[in-house]
Short mmCIF file of C-alpha atoms and ligand atoms in Angstrom, two decimals:
data_model
loop_
_atom_site.label_atom_id
_atom_site.label_comp_id
_atom_site.label_asym_id
_atom_site.label_seq_id
_atom_site.Cartn_x
_atom_site.Cartn_y
_atom_site.Cartn_z
CA MET A 224 -14.15 11.73 27.14
CA LYS A 225 -10.70 13.20 27.08
CA ILE A 226 -7.84 11.83 29.03
CA LEU A 227 -4.36 13.41 29.69
CA GLY A 228 -1.79 10.73 29.74
CA ILE A 229 1.66 11.04 31.36
CA GLU A 230 4.43 8.43 30.80
CA THR A 231 7.87 8.77 32.56
CA SER A 232 8.84 5.13 33.24
CA CYS A 233 12.31 4.97 31.68
CA ASP A 234 14.07 7.44 29.29
CA GLU A 235 11.06 8.98 27.61
CA THR A 236 9.02 11.92 28.93
CA ALA A 237 5.71 11.81 27.23
CA CYS A 238 2.35 13.49 27.40
CA SER A 239 -0.78 12.92 25.24
CA VAL A 240 -4.50 13.75 24.96
CA VAL A 241 -6.64 10.81 23.82
CA GLU A 242 -10.43 11.02 23.18
CA ASN A 243 -12.54 8.01 23.99
CA GLY A 244 -9.54 5.73 23.94
CA THR A 245 -9.30 5.75 20.21
CA ARG A 246 -8.23 9.10 18.84
CA VAL A 247 -4.96 10.80 19.73
CA LEU A 248 -5.69 14.64 19.86
CA ALA A 249 -2.29 15.78 20.96
CA GLU A 250 1.09 14.17 21.86
CA SER A 251 4.65 15.25 22.88
CA VAL A 252 7.57 12.93 23.59
CA ALA A 253 11.01 13.94 24.64
CA SER A 254 13.83 11.37 24.88
CA SER A 255 17.03 11.29 26.76
CA GLN A 256 18.34 8.53 24.38
CA ILE A 257 21.23 10.60 22.97
CA MET A 258 22.66 11.09 26.43
CA HIS A 259 22.45 7.29 27.16
CA ALA A 260 24.08 6.54 23.93
CA ALA A 261 27.19 8.34 25.28
CA THR A 262 27.22 6.05 28.20
CA GLY A 263 26.30 2.93 26.40
CA GLY A 264 23.08 2.41 28.31
CA ILE A 265 20.77 4.08 30.73
CA ILE A 266 22.13 5.37 34.07
CA PRO A 267 18.97 5.59 36.17
CA GLU A 268 19.89 8.75 37.91
CA ASN A 269 20.72 10.58 34.71
CA ALA A 270 17.36 9.44 33.37
CA ALA A 271 15.46 10.84 36.31
CA ARG A 272 17.22 14.09 36.12
CA GLU A 273 16.30 14.45 32.38
CA GLN A 274 12.63 13.65 33.32
CA ILE A 275 12.58 16.49 35.70
CA LYS A 276 13.78 18.93 33.15
CA ALA A 277 11.46 17.71 30.35
CA ILE A 278 8.14 17.09 32.17
CA LEU A 279 6.71 20.67 32.19
CA PRO A 280 7.76 21.52 28.67
CA VAL A 281 6.39 18.29 27.37
CA ILE A 282 3.04 18.73 29.12
CA SER A 283 2.67 22.42 28.01
CA ARG A 284 3.29 21.37 24.33
CA CYS A 285 0.07 19.15 24.65
CA VAL A 286 -2.26 21.34 26.70
CA ASP A 287 -2.67 24.82 28.04
CA THR A 288 -4.22 25.58 31.40
CA LYS A 289 -7.69 26.45 29.86
CA PHE A 290 -7.79 23.09 28.01
CA LEU A 291 -6.77 21.25 31.05
CA LYS A 292 -9.25 22.98 33.22
CA GLU A 293 -12.24 22.86 30.84
CA GLU A 294 -11.72 19.80 28.55
CA ILE A 295 -9.75 17.09 30.39
CA ASP A 296 -11.78 14.61 32.37
CA ALA A 297 -9.11 12.57 33.96
CA ILE A 298 -5.26 12.18 34.26
CA ALA A 299 -3.80 8.86 33.43
CA VAL A 300 -0.23 8.16 34.77
CA THR A 301 2.20 5.26 34.50
CA ILE A 302 2.84 3.90 38.02
CA GLY A 303 5.13 1.06 37.07
CA PRO A 304 6.95 -1.06 36.22
CA GLY A 305 10.01 1.12 35.61
CA LEU A 306 12.91 3.19 37.08
CA ILE A 307 11.83 4.57 40.46
CA GLY A 308 13.51 8.03 39.90
CA SER A 309 11.88 8.35 36.46
CA LEU A 310 8.36 7.06 37.63
CA LEU A 311 8.21 9.51 40.40
CA VAL A 312 8.60 12.48 38.32
CA GLY A 313 5.38 11.61 36.25
CA VAL A 314 3.46 10.18 39.37
CA GLU A 315 4.08 13.40 41.32
CA THR A 316 3.34 15.73 38.43
CA ALA A 317 0.02 13.94 37.85
CA LYS A 318 -0.84 14.30 41.62
CA VAL A 319 -0.08 17.93 41.45
CA LEU A 320 -2.18 18.45 38.44
CA SER A 321 -4.95 16.29 39.97
CA TYR A 322 -4.98 18.41 43.05
CA ILE A 323 -4.81 21.83 41.43
CA TYR A 324 -7.38 21.17 38.55
CA ASN A 325 -9.52 18.70 40.54
CA LYS A 326 -9.23 15.88 38.16
CA PRO A 327 -9.34 12.15 39.02
CA ILE A 328 -6.34 9.95 38.40
CA ILE A 329 -6.21 6.59 36.63
CA PRO A 330 -3.12 4.77 37.48
CA VAL A 331 -1.79 2.69 34.45
CA ASN A 332 0.39 -0.33 34.41
CA HIS A 333 3.13 0.35 31.76
CA LEU A 334 2.95 -3.22 30.37
CA VAL A 335 -0.80 -3.05 29.86
CA GLY A 336 -0.23 0.35 28.45
CA HIS A 337 1.92 -1.22 25.68
CA ILE A 338 -0.87 -3.82 24.90
CA TYR A 339 -3.29 -0.85 24.44
CA SER A 340 -1.07 0.77 21.76
CA ASN A 341 -3.13 -1.56 19.44
CA PHE A 342 -6.41 0.04 20.48
CA ILE A 343 -5.37 3.47 19.13
CA LEU A 344 -7.37 3.90 15.87
CA GLU A 345 -6.86 7.54 14.77
CA GLU A 346 -4.73 10.58 15.30
CA TYR A 347 -5.52 14.30 14.96
CA GLN A 348 -2.51 15.77 13.01
CA ASN A 349 -2.18 19.29 11.33
CA GLY A 350 -5.92 19.73 11.39
CA ARG A 351 -6.66 16.38 9.81
CA ILE A 352 -7.70 13.00 11.06
CA ILE A 353 -5.32 10.11 10.19
CA THR A 354 -7.03 6.81 10.41
CA TYR A 355 -4.66 3.99 11.32
CA LYS A 356 -7.32 1.19 11.50
CA LYS A 357 -11.11 0.97 11.65
CA ASN A 358 -11.75 -1.51 14.48
CA PRO A 359 -10.17 -2.25 17.83
CA PRO A 360 -9.06 -5.69 18.65
CA SER A 361 -11.72 -8.17 19.94
CA PHE A 362 -11.44 -10.49 22.87
CA PRO A 363 -10.28 -13.11 23.70
CA ILE A 364 -6.76 -11.70 23.06
CA VAL A 365 -3.25 -13.21 23.08
CA ALA A 366 -0.92 -10.40 23.70
CA MET A 367 2.92 -10.32 23.43
CA ILE A 368 4.99 -7.46 24.98
CA VAL A 369 8.42 -7.34 23.78
CA SER A 370 10.33 -4.27 25.13
CA GLY A 371 13.73 -3.32 26.72
CA GLY A 372 12.65 -4.71 30.24
CA HIS A 373 10.07 -7.27 29.35
CA THR A 374 9.17 -10.15 27.15
CA GLU A 375 5.70 -11.52 28.10
CA LEU A 376 2.90 -13.50 26.65
CA ALA A 377 -0.50 -12.96 28.15
CA TYR A 378 -3.98 -14.23 27.62
CA MET A 379 -6.87 -11.68 28.01
CA THR A 380 -10.57 -12.32 28.22
CA GLY A 381 -11.62 -8.80 28.79
CA HIS A 382 -10.33 -5.30 29.71
CA PRO A 383 -8.28 -5.25 32.95
CA SER A 384 -10.54 -4.79 35.89
CA LEU A 385 -10.17 -4.70 39.66
CA LYS A 386 -13.23 -6.92 40.16
CA LYS A 387 -12.36 -9.94 38.13
CA SER A 388 -9.18 -11.40 36.80
CA THR A 389 -9.13 -10.83 33.02
CA ILE A 390 -5.33 -11.30 32.30
CA GLN A 391 -3.50 -14.60 32.69
CA VAL A 392 0.22 -14.45 32.16
CA LEU A 393 1.30 -17.40 30.07
CA GLY A 394 4.99 -16.95 30.32
CA GLY A 395 7.90 -14.45 30.16
CA THR A 396 11.61 -14.08 30.05
CA ARG A 397 13.67 -15.97 32.72
CA ASP A 398 16.58 -13.59 32.22
CA ASP A 399 17.39 -10.80 29.62
CA ALA A 400 14.31 -9.38 27.79
CA ALA A 401 14.16 -9.36 23.97
CA GLY A 402 15.08 -5.70 23.73
CA GLU A 403 17.78 -6.15 26.26
CA ALA A 404 19.31 -8.91 24.23
CA PHE A 405 19.28 -6.54 21.24
CA ASP A 406 20.86 -3.75 23.33
CA LYS A 407 23.60 -5.94 24.94
CA THR A 408 24.77 -7.77 21.70
CA ALA A 409 24.64 -4.34 19.77
CA ARG A 410 27.13 -3.03 22.35
CA ILE A 411 29.45 -6.08 21.75
CA LEU A 412 29.34 -5.24 17.98
CA GLY A 413 30.24 -1.66 18.82
CA LEU A 414 26.79 -0.42 17.70
CA PRO A 415 25.11 2.53 19.48
CA TYR A 416 22.11 2.53 22.03
CA PRO A 417 19.36 1.73 21.46
CA GLY A 418 20.84 -1.52 20.22
CA GLY A 419 17.60 -2.81 18.71
CA VAL A 420 17.36 0.24 16.30
CA SER A 421 21.15 -0.27 15.36
CA ILE A 422 21.00 -4.02 14.82
CA SER A 423 17.83 -3.62 12.81
CA LYS A 424 19.48 -1.02 10.48
CA ALA A 425 22.70 -3.02 10.13
CA SER A 426 20.85 -6.20 9.37
CA PHE A 427 18.40 -4.69 6.87
CA LYS A 428 21.38 -3.23 4.94
CA PHE A 429 23.37 -6.57 5.04
CA ARG A 430 20.24 -8.57 3.96
CA ARG A 431 19.61 -6.17 1.07
CA ASN A 432 23.08 -6.59 -0.29
CA ASN A 433 23.46 -10.34 0.41
CA PRO A 434 20.08 -12.10 -0.43
CA GLY A 435 19.49 -15.74 -0.01
CA ILE A 436 21.52 -16.38 3.16
CA ASN A 437 20.27 -18.89 5.69
CA TYR A 438 20.86 -17.47 9.15
CA LYS A 439 21.43 -20.39 11.65
CA LEU A 440 24.56 -19.39 13.66
CA PHE A 441 23.14 -18.60 16.96
CA PRO A 442 21.08 -20.78 19.31
CA ARG A 443 17.31 -20.35 19.64
CA PRO A 444 17.04 -20.95 23.49
CA MET A 445 13.89 -22.81 24.69
CA ILE A 446 12.27 -22.67 21.29
CA ASN A 447 11.18 -26.25 21.36
CA GLU A 448 10.06 -26.38 25.07
CA ASN A 449 6.56 -26.83 25.79
CA ASN A 450 6.01 -23.63 27.79
CA TYR A 451 5.77 -19.86 27.12
CA ASP A 452 9.09 -18.86 28.70
CA PHE A 453 12.01 -17.30 27.03
CA SER A 454 15.73 -17.03 27.79
CA PHE A 455 17.93 -14.56 25.84
CA SER A 456 21.03 -14.12 28.08
CA GLY A 457 23.04 -16.88 26.35
CA LEU A 458 22.99 -14.85 23.13
CA LYS A 459 25.51 -12.42 24.52
CA THR A 460 27.99 -15.23 25.11
CA ALA A 461 27.24 -16.96 21.82
CA VAL A 462 28.15 -13.62 19.98
CA LEU A 463 31.35 -13.08 22.06
CA ASN A 464 32.42 -16.72 21.35
CA GLU A 465 31.81 -16.35 17.77
CA ILE A 466 33.90 -13.21 17.61
CA LYS A 467 36.66 -14.92 19.55
CA LYS A 468 36.54 -18.28 17.83
CA SER A 469 36.80 -17.04 14.28
CA LYS A 470 39.20 -14.24 15.28
CA ILE A 471 37.07 -12.03 13.05
CA SER A 472 37.58 -8.25 12.83
CA LEU A 473 34.47 -6.25 13.08
CA SER A 474 34.31 -4.81 9.53
CA ASN A 475 30.99 -3.34 8.51
CA SER A 476 30.12 -6.45 6.52
CA THR A 477 30.74 -8.59 9.51
CA ILE A 478 28.81 -6.54 11.75
CA GLY A 479 25.89 -6.65 9.36
CA ARG A 480 25.99 -10.39 9.06
CA LEU A 481 26.25 -10.80 12.82
CA ALA A 482 23.31 -8.36 13.26
CA ALA A 483 21.18 -10.33 10.96
CA GLU A 484 22.12 -13.59 12.80
CA ILE A 485 21.06 -11.92 16.13
CA GLU A 486 17.78 -10.60 14.80
CA GLU A 487 16.93 -13.91 13.18
CA ALA A 488 17.62 -15.83 16.37
CA ILE A 489 15.61 -13.48 18.59
CA THR A 490 12.66 -13.13 16.28
CA ASP A 491 12.44 -16.91 15.55
CA VAL A 492 11.86 -17.63 19.20
CA LEU A 493 9.30 -14.88 19.60
CA VAL A 494 7.32 -15.97 16.64
CA LYS A 495 7.30 -19.65 17.50
CA LYS A 496 6.17 -19.13 21.05
CA ALA A 497 3.41 -16.68 19.89
CA LEU A 498 2.15 -19.23 17.35
CA MET A 499 2.15 -21.91 20.09
CA ALA A 500 -0.13 -19.67 22.24
CA ILE A 501 -2.36 -18.89 19.31
CA GLU A 502 -2.68 -22.65 18.53
CA GLU A 503 -3.58 -23.47 22.04
CA PHE A 504 -5.97 -20.45 22.90
CA LYS A 505 -7.40 -19.79 19.47
CA PRO A 506 -7.81 -16.06 20.33
CA LYS A 507 -9.82 -13.65 18.08
CA SER A 508 -6.85 -11.22 18.12
CA PHE A 509 -3.06 -11.40 18.60
CA LEU A 510 -1.52 -8.12 19.74
CA LEU A 511 2.21 -7.44 19.30
CA SER A 512 3.57 -4.56 21.38
CA GLY A 513 6.72 -2.96 22.92
CA GLY A 514 9.78 -1.22 21.50
CA VAL A 515 10.96 -4.47 19.74
CA SER A 516 7.70 -4.70 17.82
CA ALA A 517 9.03 -1.84 15.71
CA ASN A 518 11.53 -4.33 14.26
CA LEU A 519 10.77 -4.88 10.55
CA ARG A 520 11.89 -8.43 10.36
CA LEU A 521 9.83 -9.30 13.27
CA ARG A 522 6.74 -7.74 11.72
CA GLU A 523 7.46 -9.32 8.40
CA LYS A 524 7.74 -12.78 10.07
CA PHE A 525 4.61 -12.42 11.92
CA GLY A 526 2.75 -11.26 8.76
CA GLU A 527 4.01 -14.29 6.79
CA ASN A 528 3.32 -16.89 9.54
CA PHE A 529 -0.29 -15.49 10.15
CA GLU A 530 -0.93 -15.95 6.49
CA LYS A 531 0.14 -19.48 6.64
CA HIS A 532 -0.86 -20.73 10.24
CA ALA A 533 -3.20 -18.51 12.16
CA LEU A 534 -6.06 -17.70 9.88
CA TRP A 535 -8.74 -17.63 12.60
CA THR A 536 -6.81 -14.82 14.46
CA ALA A 537 -6.53 -11.15 13.46
CA LEU A 538 -2.84 -9.78 13.83
CA HIS A 539 -2.58 -6.40 15.41
CA VAL A 540 0.70 -4.51 15.28
CA PRO A 541 0.92 -0.82 16.38
CA VAL A 542 2.21 1.80 14.03
CA PRO A 543 6.00 2.08 14.65
CA LYS A 544 5.68 5.37 16.62
CA PHE A 545 3.36 3.75 19.17
CA CYS A 546 5.70 0.70 19.69
CA THR A 547 8.24 2.70 21.69
CA ASP A 548 7.20 4.46 25.00
CA ASN A 549 4.65 7.20 24.63
CA ALA A 550 1.78 8.53 26.67
CA SER A 551 -1.06 7.78 23.91
CA PHE A 552 -1.04 4.24 24.89
CA ILE A 553 -1.23 5.20 28.63
CA ALA A 554 -4.29 7.35 28.15
CA THR A 555 -5.87 4.68 25.91
CA ALA A 556 -5.48 1.92 28.47
CA ALA A 557 -6.83 4.33 31.12
CA TYR A 558 -10.02 4.89 29.10
CA TYR A 559 -10.69 1.05 29.01
CA ASN A 560 -10.29 0.54 32.65
CA ARG A 561 -11.59 3.58 34.27
CA THR A 562 -10.47 2.88 37.83
CA TYR A 563 -10.33 6.41 39.47
CA VAL A 564 -7.97 6.86 42.37
CA ASP A 565 -7.71 9.76 44.69
CA TRP A 566 -4.25 11.49 44.24
CA ARG A 567 -3.28 10.65 47.88
CA ASN A 568 -3.34 7.10 47.18
CA VAL A 569 -1.37 7.06 43.95
CA LYS A 570 2.14 5.55 44.38
CA ALA A 571 5.00 4.71 41.97
CA LEU A 572 5.50 0.87 41.93
CA PRO A 573 8.79 0.12 40.17
CA GLN A 574 8.41 -3.73 40.36
CA LEU A 575 4.79 -3.95 39.35
CA GLY A 576 3.91 -7.09 37.33
CA ILE A 577 1.48 -7.24 34.48
CA ARG A 578 -1.36 -8.08 36.87
O1 LIG B 35 9.11 -0.30 24.90
P1 LIG B 35 10.32 0.46 24.95
O2 LIG B 35 10.39 1.76 24.16
O3 LIG B 35 10.80 0.70 26.39
C1 LIG B 35 10.53 -0.21 27.43
O4 LIG B 35 9.48 -0.23 27.98
O5 LIG B 35 11.53 -0.91 27.66
O6 LIG B 35 11.49 -0.59 24.37
C2 LIG B 35 12.79 -0.17 24.25
C3 LIG B 35 13.55 -1.41 23.57
C4 LIG B 35 14.96 -1.22 23.55
O7 LIG B 35 15.57 -2.45 24.05
C5 LIG B 35 15.31 -1.05 22.01
O8 LIG B 35 16.51 -1.56 21.62
C6 LIG B 35 14.19 -1.87 21.48
O9 LIG B 35 13.06 -1.61 22.23
N1 LIG B 35 13.81 -1.48 20.04
C7 LIG B 35 14.01 -2.38 19.02
C8 LIG B 35 13.69 -1.55 17.81
N2 LIG B 35 13.39 -0.41 18.23
C9 LIG B 35 13.47 -0.35 19.60
N3 LIG B 35 14.43 -3.60 18.97
C10 LIG B 35 14.45 -4.17 17.75
N4 LIG B 35 14.14 -3.53 16.55
C11 LIG B 35 13.76 -2.21 16.54
N5 LIG B 35 13.54 -1.59 15.39
ZN1 LIG B 36 7.94 0.47 27.52
#
């Protein structure tokens, strides 16, 4: 079964074809990130305008009319959560394709999509199949989504279904998401958007040149609380206070040190709460996902801690290109919950929660 996926929830315009929820046959992603770097963050209307420009070229890089007509079985589209203007571009395009080519639509929750980046096993590239992993994750699953807009921990007993409840939200952020904390603190340090990528780079360079430092400058909010919630908004103030208090000028080396401190504070909390959930639920698989899961230090910490503390659980981390927004995970998620909806009933839902 071949599903055409469309993703336009924020600043990426993406299209993919995925076979049987495991093999990516074609994919195309356009990003308006460079434009948002100039404004220091996303202006929703600008993002939506870029979506409109990009959507048709992106789709036509993945499929031609003949392939769409003859080979595609269904169209998967992100319906939320996300920016309403951006979401509408993908949703309305999917509806038009569904109507013209008489293909059913499978609406996909973007957050669930992120989780399913861990179910992609192979990709067809330049006439060859690249295998990323042999087996998909098995249930029960503890999933952590760490993106620009969300930080969530969930327990899953099966694939999402309309008939029975298979996803239990364990906790989430009470204020800023992990990615948002990276983006906002990067801005304070004068680093470009997306901040997670900039902080990660600055931190990597600083650590390499200054081994053996113990990073304990910033608070780890809620780390010892007996719940699965997070709070990252205080980190901005802590970074601002540190710059004011020590009257430090932002040299490259200071930026590098503060970047490493920020990265260490955020990743410590994420790993601790994930391990708590693994200890309580003893899942067969733990799935990390979302843009922040591309962070090298976070991946390294999870690797080390799983070796020490979570031997009964398999750690799944997507390959970096499937961490940030793309349509391959949307088509993959759609395959596993084949809930077909008539195009007339598909709506963009910007505030959609994980359930
Ligand atoms: O999942 P995503 O592409 O979009 C949303 O659904 O939000 O995540 C984007 C977020 C941004 O906040 C970005 O700064 C962060 O992921 N990010 C990173 C890294 N790469 C992207 N954060 C930390 N380290 C990275 N390497
Ligand atoms: Zn996302």
